[in-house]
XYZ file of N, CA and C in Angstrom:
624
model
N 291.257 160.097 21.299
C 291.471 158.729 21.772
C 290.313 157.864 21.309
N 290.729 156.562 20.646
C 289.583 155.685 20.245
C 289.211 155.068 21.510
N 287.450 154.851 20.897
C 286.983 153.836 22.130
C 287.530 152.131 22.126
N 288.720 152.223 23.007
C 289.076 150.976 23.159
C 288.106 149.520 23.497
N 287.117 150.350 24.631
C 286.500 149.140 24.785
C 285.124 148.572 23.724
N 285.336 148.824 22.789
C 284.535 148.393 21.485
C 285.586 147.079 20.676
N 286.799 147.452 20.981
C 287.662 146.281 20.373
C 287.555 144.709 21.276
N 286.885 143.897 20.389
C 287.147 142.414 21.430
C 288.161 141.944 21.702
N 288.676 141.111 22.803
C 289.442 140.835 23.272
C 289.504 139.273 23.794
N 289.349 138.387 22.434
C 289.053 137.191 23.267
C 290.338 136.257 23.410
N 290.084 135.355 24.480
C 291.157 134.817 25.006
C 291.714 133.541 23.972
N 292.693 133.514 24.015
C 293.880 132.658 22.921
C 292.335 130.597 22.878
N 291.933 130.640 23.567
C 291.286 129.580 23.212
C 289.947 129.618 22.777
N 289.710 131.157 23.198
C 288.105 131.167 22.950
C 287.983 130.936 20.856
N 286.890 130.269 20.814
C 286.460 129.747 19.327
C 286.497 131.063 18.427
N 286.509 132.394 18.726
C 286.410 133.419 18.156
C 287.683 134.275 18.015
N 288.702 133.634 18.546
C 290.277 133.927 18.892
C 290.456 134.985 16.801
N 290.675 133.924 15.900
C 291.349 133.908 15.353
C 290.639 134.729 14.320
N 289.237 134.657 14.236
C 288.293 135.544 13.734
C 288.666 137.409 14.065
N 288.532 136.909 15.400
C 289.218 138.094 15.931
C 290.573 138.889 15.747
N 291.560 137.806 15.786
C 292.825 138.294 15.515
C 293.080 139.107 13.944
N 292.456 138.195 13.049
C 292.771 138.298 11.697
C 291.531 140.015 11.198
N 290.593 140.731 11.957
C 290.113 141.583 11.654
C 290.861 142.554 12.158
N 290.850 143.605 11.057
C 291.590 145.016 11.002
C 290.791 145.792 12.073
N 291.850 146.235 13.318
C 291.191 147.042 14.041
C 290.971 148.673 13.446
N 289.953 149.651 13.657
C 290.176 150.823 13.209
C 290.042 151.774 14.356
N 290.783 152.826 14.230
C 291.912 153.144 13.787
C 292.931 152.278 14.227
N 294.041 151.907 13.797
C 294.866 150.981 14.195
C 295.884 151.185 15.385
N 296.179 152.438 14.946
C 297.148 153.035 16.542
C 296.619 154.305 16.526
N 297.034 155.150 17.785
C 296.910 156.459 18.146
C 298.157 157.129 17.900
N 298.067 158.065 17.698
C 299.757 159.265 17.372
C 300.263 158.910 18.066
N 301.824 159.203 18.019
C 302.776 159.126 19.085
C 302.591 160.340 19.794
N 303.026 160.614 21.219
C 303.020 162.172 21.381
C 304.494 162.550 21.965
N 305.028 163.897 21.607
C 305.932 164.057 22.058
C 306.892 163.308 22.749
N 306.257 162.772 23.886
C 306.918 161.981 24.970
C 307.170 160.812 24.372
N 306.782 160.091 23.796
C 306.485 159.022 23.343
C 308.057 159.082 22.143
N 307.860 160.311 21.298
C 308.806 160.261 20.527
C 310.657 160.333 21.048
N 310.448 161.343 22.401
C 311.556 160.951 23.034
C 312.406 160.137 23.568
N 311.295 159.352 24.196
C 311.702 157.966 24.905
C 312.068 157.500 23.578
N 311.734 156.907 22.208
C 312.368 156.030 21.252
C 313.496 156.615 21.046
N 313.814 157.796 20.911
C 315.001 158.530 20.737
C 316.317 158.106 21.847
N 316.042 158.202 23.325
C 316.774 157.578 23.914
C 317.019 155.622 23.792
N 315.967 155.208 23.645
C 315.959 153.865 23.484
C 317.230 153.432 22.161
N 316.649 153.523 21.398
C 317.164 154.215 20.269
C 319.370 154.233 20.239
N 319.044 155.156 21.030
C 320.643 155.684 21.073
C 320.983 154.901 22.124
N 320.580 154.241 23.062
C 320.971 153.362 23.625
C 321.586 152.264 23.101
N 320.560 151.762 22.028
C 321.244 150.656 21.767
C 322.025 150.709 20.243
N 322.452 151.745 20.115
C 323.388 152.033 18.639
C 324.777 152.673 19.426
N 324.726 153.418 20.307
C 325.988 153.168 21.629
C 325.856 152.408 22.047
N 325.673 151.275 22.632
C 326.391 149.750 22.877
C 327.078 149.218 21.387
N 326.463 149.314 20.339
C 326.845 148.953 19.407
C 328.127 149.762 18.676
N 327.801 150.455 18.841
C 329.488 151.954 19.042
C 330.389 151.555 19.632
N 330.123 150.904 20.564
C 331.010 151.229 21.821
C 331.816 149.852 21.336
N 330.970 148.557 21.009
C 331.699 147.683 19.933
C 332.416 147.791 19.150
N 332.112 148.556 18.127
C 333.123 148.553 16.868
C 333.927 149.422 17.122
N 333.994 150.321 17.904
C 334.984 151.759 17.846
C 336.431 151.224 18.150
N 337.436 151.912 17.285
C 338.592 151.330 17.003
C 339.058 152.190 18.840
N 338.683 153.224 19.241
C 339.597 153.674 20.427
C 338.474 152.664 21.701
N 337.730 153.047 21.497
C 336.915 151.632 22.504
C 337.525 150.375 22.468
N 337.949 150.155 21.545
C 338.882 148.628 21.480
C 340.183 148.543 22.097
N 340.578 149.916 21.875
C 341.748 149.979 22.540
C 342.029 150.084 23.897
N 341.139 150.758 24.090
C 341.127 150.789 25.924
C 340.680 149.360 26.727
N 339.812 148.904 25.854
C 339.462 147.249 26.521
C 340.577 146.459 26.393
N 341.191 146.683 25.089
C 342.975 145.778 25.272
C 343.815 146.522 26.045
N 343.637 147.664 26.694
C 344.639 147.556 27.696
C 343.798 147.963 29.066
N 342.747 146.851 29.113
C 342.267 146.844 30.258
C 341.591 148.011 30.988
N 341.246 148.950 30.526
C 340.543 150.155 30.945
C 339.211 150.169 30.737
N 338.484 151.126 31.256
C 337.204 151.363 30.837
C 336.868 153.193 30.317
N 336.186 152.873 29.239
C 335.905 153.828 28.300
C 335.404 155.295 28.986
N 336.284 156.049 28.978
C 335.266 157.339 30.005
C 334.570 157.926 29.183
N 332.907 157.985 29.832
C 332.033 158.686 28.775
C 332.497 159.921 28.294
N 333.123 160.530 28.479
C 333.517 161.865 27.703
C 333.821 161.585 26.773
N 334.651 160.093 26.144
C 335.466 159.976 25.259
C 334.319 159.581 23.864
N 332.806 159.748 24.546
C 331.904 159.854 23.265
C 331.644 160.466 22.349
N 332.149 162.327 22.903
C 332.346 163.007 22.142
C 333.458 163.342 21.223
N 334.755 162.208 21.368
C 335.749 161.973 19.971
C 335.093 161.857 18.948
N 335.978 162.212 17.669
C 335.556 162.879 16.429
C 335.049 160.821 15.732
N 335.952 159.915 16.379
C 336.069 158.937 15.758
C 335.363 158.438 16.068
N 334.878 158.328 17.088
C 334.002 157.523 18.406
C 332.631 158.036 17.638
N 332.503 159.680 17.422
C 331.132 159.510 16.994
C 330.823 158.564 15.323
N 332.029 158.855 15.000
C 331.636 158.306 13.407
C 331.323 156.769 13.613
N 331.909 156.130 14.634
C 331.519 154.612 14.973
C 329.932 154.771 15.368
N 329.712 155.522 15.969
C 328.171 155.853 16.493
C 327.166 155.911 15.483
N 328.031 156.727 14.004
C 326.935 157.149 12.998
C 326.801 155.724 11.738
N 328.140 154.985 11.928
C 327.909 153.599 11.504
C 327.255 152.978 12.015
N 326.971 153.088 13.596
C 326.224 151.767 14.264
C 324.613 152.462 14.079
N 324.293 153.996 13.913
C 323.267 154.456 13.069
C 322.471 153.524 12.366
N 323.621 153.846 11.431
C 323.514 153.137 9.809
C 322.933 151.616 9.787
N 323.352 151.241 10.758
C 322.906 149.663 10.905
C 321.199 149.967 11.772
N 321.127 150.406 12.379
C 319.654 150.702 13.538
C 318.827 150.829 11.612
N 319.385 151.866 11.231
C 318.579 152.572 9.845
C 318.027 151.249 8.768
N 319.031 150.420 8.875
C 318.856 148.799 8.043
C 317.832 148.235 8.820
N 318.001 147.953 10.232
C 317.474 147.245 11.036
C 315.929 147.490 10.654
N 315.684 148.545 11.162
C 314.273 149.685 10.591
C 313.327 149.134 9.609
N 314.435 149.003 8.547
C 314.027 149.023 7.038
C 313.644 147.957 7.200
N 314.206 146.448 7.676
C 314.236 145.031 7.300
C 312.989 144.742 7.995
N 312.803 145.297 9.340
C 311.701 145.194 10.482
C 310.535 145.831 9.999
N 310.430 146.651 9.224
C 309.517 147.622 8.067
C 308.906 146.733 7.405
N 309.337 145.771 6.292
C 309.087 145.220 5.086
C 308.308 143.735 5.650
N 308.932 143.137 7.044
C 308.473 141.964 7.530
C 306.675 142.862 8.164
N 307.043 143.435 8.824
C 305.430 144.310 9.364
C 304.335 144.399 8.003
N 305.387 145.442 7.369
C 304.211 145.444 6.220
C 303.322 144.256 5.539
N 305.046 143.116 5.439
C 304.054 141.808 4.475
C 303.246 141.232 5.429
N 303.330 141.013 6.550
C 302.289 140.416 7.724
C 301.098 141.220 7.705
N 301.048 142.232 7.793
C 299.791 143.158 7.382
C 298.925 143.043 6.399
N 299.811 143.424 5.418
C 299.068 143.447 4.112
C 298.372 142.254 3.288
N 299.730 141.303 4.147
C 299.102 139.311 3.769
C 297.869 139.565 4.311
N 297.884 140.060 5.564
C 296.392 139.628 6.417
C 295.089 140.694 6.332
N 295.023 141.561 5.416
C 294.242 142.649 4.991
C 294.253 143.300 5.066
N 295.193 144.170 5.071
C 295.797 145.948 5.106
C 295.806 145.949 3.865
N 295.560 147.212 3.430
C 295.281 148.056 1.829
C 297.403 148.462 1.885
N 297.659 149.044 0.597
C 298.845 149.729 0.527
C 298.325 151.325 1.325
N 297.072 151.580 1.258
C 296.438 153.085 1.854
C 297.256 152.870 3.032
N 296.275 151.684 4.054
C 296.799 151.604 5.444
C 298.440 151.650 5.676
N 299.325 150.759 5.056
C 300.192 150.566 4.956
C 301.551 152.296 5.054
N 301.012 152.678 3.530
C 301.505 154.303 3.299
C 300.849 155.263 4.643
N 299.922 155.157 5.070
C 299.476 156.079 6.333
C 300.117 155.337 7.805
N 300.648 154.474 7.918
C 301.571 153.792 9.017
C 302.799 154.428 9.231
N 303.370 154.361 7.874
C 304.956 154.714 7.527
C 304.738 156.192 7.098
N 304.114 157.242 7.712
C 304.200 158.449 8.283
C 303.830 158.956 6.990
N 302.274 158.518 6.284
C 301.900 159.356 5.853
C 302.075 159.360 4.513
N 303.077 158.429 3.646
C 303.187 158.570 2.368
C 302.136 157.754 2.050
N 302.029 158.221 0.110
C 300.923 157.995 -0.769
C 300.630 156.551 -1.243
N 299.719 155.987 -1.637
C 299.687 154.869 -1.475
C 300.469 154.077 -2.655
N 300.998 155.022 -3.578
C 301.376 153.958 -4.518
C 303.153 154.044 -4.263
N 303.126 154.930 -3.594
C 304.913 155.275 -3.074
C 304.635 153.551 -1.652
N 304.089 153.395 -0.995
C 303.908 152.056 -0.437
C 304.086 150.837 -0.960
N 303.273 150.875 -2.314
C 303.488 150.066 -3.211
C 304.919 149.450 -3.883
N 305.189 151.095 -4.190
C 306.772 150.241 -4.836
C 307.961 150.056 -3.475
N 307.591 150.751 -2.471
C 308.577 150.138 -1.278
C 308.113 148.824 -0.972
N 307.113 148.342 -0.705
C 306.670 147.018 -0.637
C 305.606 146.017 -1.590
N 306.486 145.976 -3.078
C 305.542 145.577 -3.830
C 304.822 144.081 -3.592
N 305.221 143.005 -2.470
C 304.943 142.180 -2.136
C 304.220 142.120 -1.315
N 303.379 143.236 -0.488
C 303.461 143.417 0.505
C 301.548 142.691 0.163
N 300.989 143.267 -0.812
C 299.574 143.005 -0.694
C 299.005 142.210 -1.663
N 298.294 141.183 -1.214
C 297.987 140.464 -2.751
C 296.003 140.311 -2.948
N 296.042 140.477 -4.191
C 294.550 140.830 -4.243
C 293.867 139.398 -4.582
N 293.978 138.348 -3.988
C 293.469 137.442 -3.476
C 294.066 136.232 -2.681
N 293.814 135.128 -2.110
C 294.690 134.856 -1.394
C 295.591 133.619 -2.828
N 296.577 133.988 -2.213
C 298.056 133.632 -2.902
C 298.394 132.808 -2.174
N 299.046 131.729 -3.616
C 299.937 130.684 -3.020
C 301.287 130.936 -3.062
N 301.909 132.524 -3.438
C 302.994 132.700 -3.094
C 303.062 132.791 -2.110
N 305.340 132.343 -1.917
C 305.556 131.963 -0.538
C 306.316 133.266 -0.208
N 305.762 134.284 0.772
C 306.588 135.297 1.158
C 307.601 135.407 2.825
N 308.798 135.117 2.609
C 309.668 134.981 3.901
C 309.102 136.863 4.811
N 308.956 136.553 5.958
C 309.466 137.831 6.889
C 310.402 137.171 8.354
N 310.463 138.255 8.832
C 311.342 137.923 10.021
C 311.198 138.743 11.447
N 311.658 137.756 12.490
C 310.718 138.597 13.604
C 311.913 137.898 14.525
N 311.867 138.261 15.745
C 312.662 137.786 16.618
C 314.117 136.872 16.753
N 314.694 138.020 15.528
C 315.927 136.895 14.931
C 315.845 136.083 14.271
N 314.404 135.644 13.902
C 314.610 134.276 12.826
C 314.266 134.862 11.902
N 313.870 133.575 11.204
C 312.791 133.954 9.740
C 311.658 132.652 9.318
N 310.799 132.984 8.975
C 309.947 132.442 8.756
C 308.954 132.822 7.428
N 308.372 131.143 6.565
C 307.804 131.521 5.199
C 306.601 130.707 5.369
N 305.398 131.210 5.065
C 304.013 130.990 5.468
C 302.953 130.380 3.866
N 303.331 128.952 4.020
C 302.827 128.717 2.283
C 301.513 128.130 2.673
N 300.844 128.052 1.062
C 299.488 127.529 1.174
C 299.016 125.728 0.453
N 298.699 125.060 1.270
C 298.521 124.032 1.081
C 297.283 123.721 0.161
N 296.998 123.608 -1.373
C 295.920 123.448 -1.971
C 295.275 122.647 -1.780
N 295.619 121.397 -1.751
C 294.934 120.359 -1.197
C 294.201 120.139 0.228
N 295.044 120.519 0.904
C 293.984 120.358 2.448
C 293.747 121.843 2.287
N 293.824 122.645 1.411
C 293.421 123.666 1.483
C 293.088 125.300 3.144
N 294.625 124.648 3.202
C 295.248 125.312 4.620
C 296.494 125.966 4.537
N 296.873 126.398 5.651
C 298.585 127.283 5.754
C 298.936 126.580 6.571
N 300.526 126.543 6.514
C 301.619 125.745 6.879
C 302.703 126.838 6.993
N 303.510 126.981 7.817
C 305.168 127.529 8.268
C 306.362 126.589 7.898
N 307.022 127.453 8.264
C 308.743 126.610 8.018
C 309.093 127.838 8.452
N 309.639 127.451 9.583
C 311.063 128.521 10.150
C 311.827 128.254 11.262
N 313.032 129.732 10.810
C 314.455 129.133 11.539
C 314.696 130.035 12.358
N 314.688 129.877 13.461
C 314.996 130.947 14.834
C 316.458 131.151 14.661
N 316.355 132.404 15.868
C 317.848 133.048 15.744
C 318.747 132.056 16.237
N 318.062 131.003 17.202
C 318.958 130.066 17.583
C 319.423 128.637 16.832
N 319.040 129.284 15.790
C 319.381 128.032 14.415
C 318.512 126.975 14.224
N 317.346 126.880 15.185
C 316.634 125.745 15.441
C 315.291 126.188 14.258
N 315.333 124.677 13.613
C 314.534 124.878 12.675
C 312.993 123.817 13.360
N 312.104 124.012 12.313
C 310.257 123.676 12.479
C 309.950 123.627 11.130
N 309.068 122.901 10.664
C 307.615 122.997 9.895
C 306.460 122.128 10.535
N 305.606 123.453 10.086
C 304.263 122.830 11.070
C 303.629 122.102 10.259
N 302.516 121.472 10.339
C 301.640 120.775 9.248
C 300.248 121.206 8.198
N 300.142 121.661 8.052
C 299.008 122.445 7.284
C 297.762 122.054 7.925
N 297.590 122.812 8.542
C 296.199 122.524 9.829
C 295.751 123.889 10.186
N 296.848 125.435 9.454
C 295.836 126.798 9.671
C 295.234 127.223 8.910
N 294.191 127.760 9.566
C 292.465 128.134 8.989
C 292.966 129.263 7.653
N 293.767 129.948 8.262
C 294.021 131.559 7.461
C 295.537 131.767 7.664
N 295.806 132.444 6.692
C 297.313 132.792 6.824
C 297.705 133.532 8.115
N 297.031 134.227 8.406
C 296.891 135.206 10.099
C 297.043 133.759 10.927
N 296.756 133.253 11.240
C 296.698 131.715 12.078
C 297.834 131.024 12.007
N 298.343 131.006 10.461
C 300.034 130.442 10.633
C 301.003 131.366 10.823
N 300.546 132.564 10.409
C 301.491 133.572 11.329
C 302.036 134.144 12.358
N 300.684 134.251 13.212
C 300.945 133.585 14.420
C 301.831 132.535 15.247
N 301.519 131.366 14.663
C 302.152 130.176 14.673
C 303.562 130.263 14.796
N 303.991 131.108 13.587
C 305.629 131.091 13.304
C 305.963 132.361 14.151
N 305.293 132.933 14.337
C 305.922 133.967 15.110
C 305.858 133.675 16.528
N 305.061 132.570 17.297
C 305.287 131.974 18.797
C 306.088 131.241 18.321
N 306.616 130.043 17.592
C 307.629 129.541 17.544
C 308.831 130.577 17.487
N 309.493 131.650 16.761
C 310.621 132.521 16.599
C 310.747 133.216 18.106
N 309.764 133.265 18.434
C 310.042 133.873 19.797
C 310.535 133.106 21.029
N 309.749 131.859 21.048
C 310.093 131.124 22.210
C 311.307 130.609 22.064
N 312.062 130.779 20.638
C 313.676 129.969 20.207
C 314.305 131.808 20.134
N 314.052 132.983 20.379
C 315.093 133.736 20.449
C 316.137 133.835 20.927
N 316.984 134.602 20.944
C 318.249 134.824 22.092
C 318.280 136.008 22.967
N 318.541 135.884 24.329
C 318.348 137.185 24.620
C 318.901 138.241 24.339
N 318.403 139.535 24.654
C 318.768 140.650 24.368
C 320.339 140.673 24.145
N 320.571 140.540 25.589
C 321.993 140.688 25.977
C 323.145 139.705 25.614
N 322.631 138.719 24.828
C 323.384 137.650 24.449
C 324.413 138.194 23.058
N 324.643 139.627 22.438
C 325.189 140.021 21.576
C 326.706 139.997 21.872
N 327.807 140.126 20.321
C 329.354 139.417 20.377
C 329.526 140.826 21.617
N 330.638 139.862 22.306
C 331.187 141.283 22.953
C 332.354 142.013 22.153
């Protein structure tokens, strides 16, 4: 276990906030342990059965004739294959939620090393070509989109006032651009990512 209390912790106004935010903590996380890996496993299958339980052509059927689905009927041959599609989508989800982490990282000073030792351990140049955008070896005025809380959001650099600026569109369609007034790209990232959040939708707000 790292010594946590060596990491600062200053508060969203203190003058050292962002200094703070934008430095790489080390080590960055601790292992998962067992337990830890289970619970995602149920979490997990929780929400790829709700999503099953959506598309499944005999789940549909019982809701059009007014019934409710008896869990036994999870173990149908069809029911699971709806399960291993709604998989398939968690597996995308993963991937898309992967590539936005990484470029936020790596924008803000993660190596492809750190990056490949996150994503369980692969080599750093196998990081590389999964996220060749992910790291740039000085700061860049390319504009790289990620996405976080249903929206999306693209974090450009203003040469002239020589600052970062956002533009983004929450899950609730509601769009922003801020004005080029952040110190560091970590600072407008931030930014866009309290805006995507405070415009999300809730959890439970998915088609029925």
């Amino acid at each position: 276990m790292s010594d946590v209390s060596a990491v600062p912790t200053p508060d969203r106004n203190d003058e050292n906030f962002w200094t703070a935010a934008s430095t790489l903590v080390e080590p960055p996380w601790s292992e998962p342990v067992q337990g830890d890996a289970f619970t995602m496993d149920e979490r997990v299958h929780d929400a790829v059965r709700a999503l099953a339980e959506r598309i499944s052509t005999r789940a549909l059927a019982y809701r059009a004739a007014g019934r409710s689905l008896d869990p036994v009927l999870m173990a149908a041959p069809d029911v699971q294959l709806a399960l291993l599609r709604a998989l398939y989508e968690a597996k995308q989800s993963v991937e898309r939620l992967a590539e936005s982490a990484a470029t936020v990282a790596g924008r803000s000073g993660a190596n492809y090393a750190q990056l490949g030792a996150a994503w369980g351990g692969i080599k750093r140049q196998s990081a590389r070509l999964k996220w060749p955008h992910a790291v740039v070896r000085k700061a860049a005025s390319e504009s790289i989109p990620f996405h976080y809380a249903g929206g999306t959001a693209v974090v450009h650099h203003d040469a002239d006032a020589d600052a970062w600026w956002f533009a983004a569109t929450a899950a609730d369609h509601q769009d922003t651009e801020s004005e080029p007034v952040h110190r560091t790209y970590a600072e407008a990232i931030a930014g866009a990512t309290e805006y995507l959040l405070a415009h999300s939708l809730p959890d439970r707000q998915a088609p029925a």
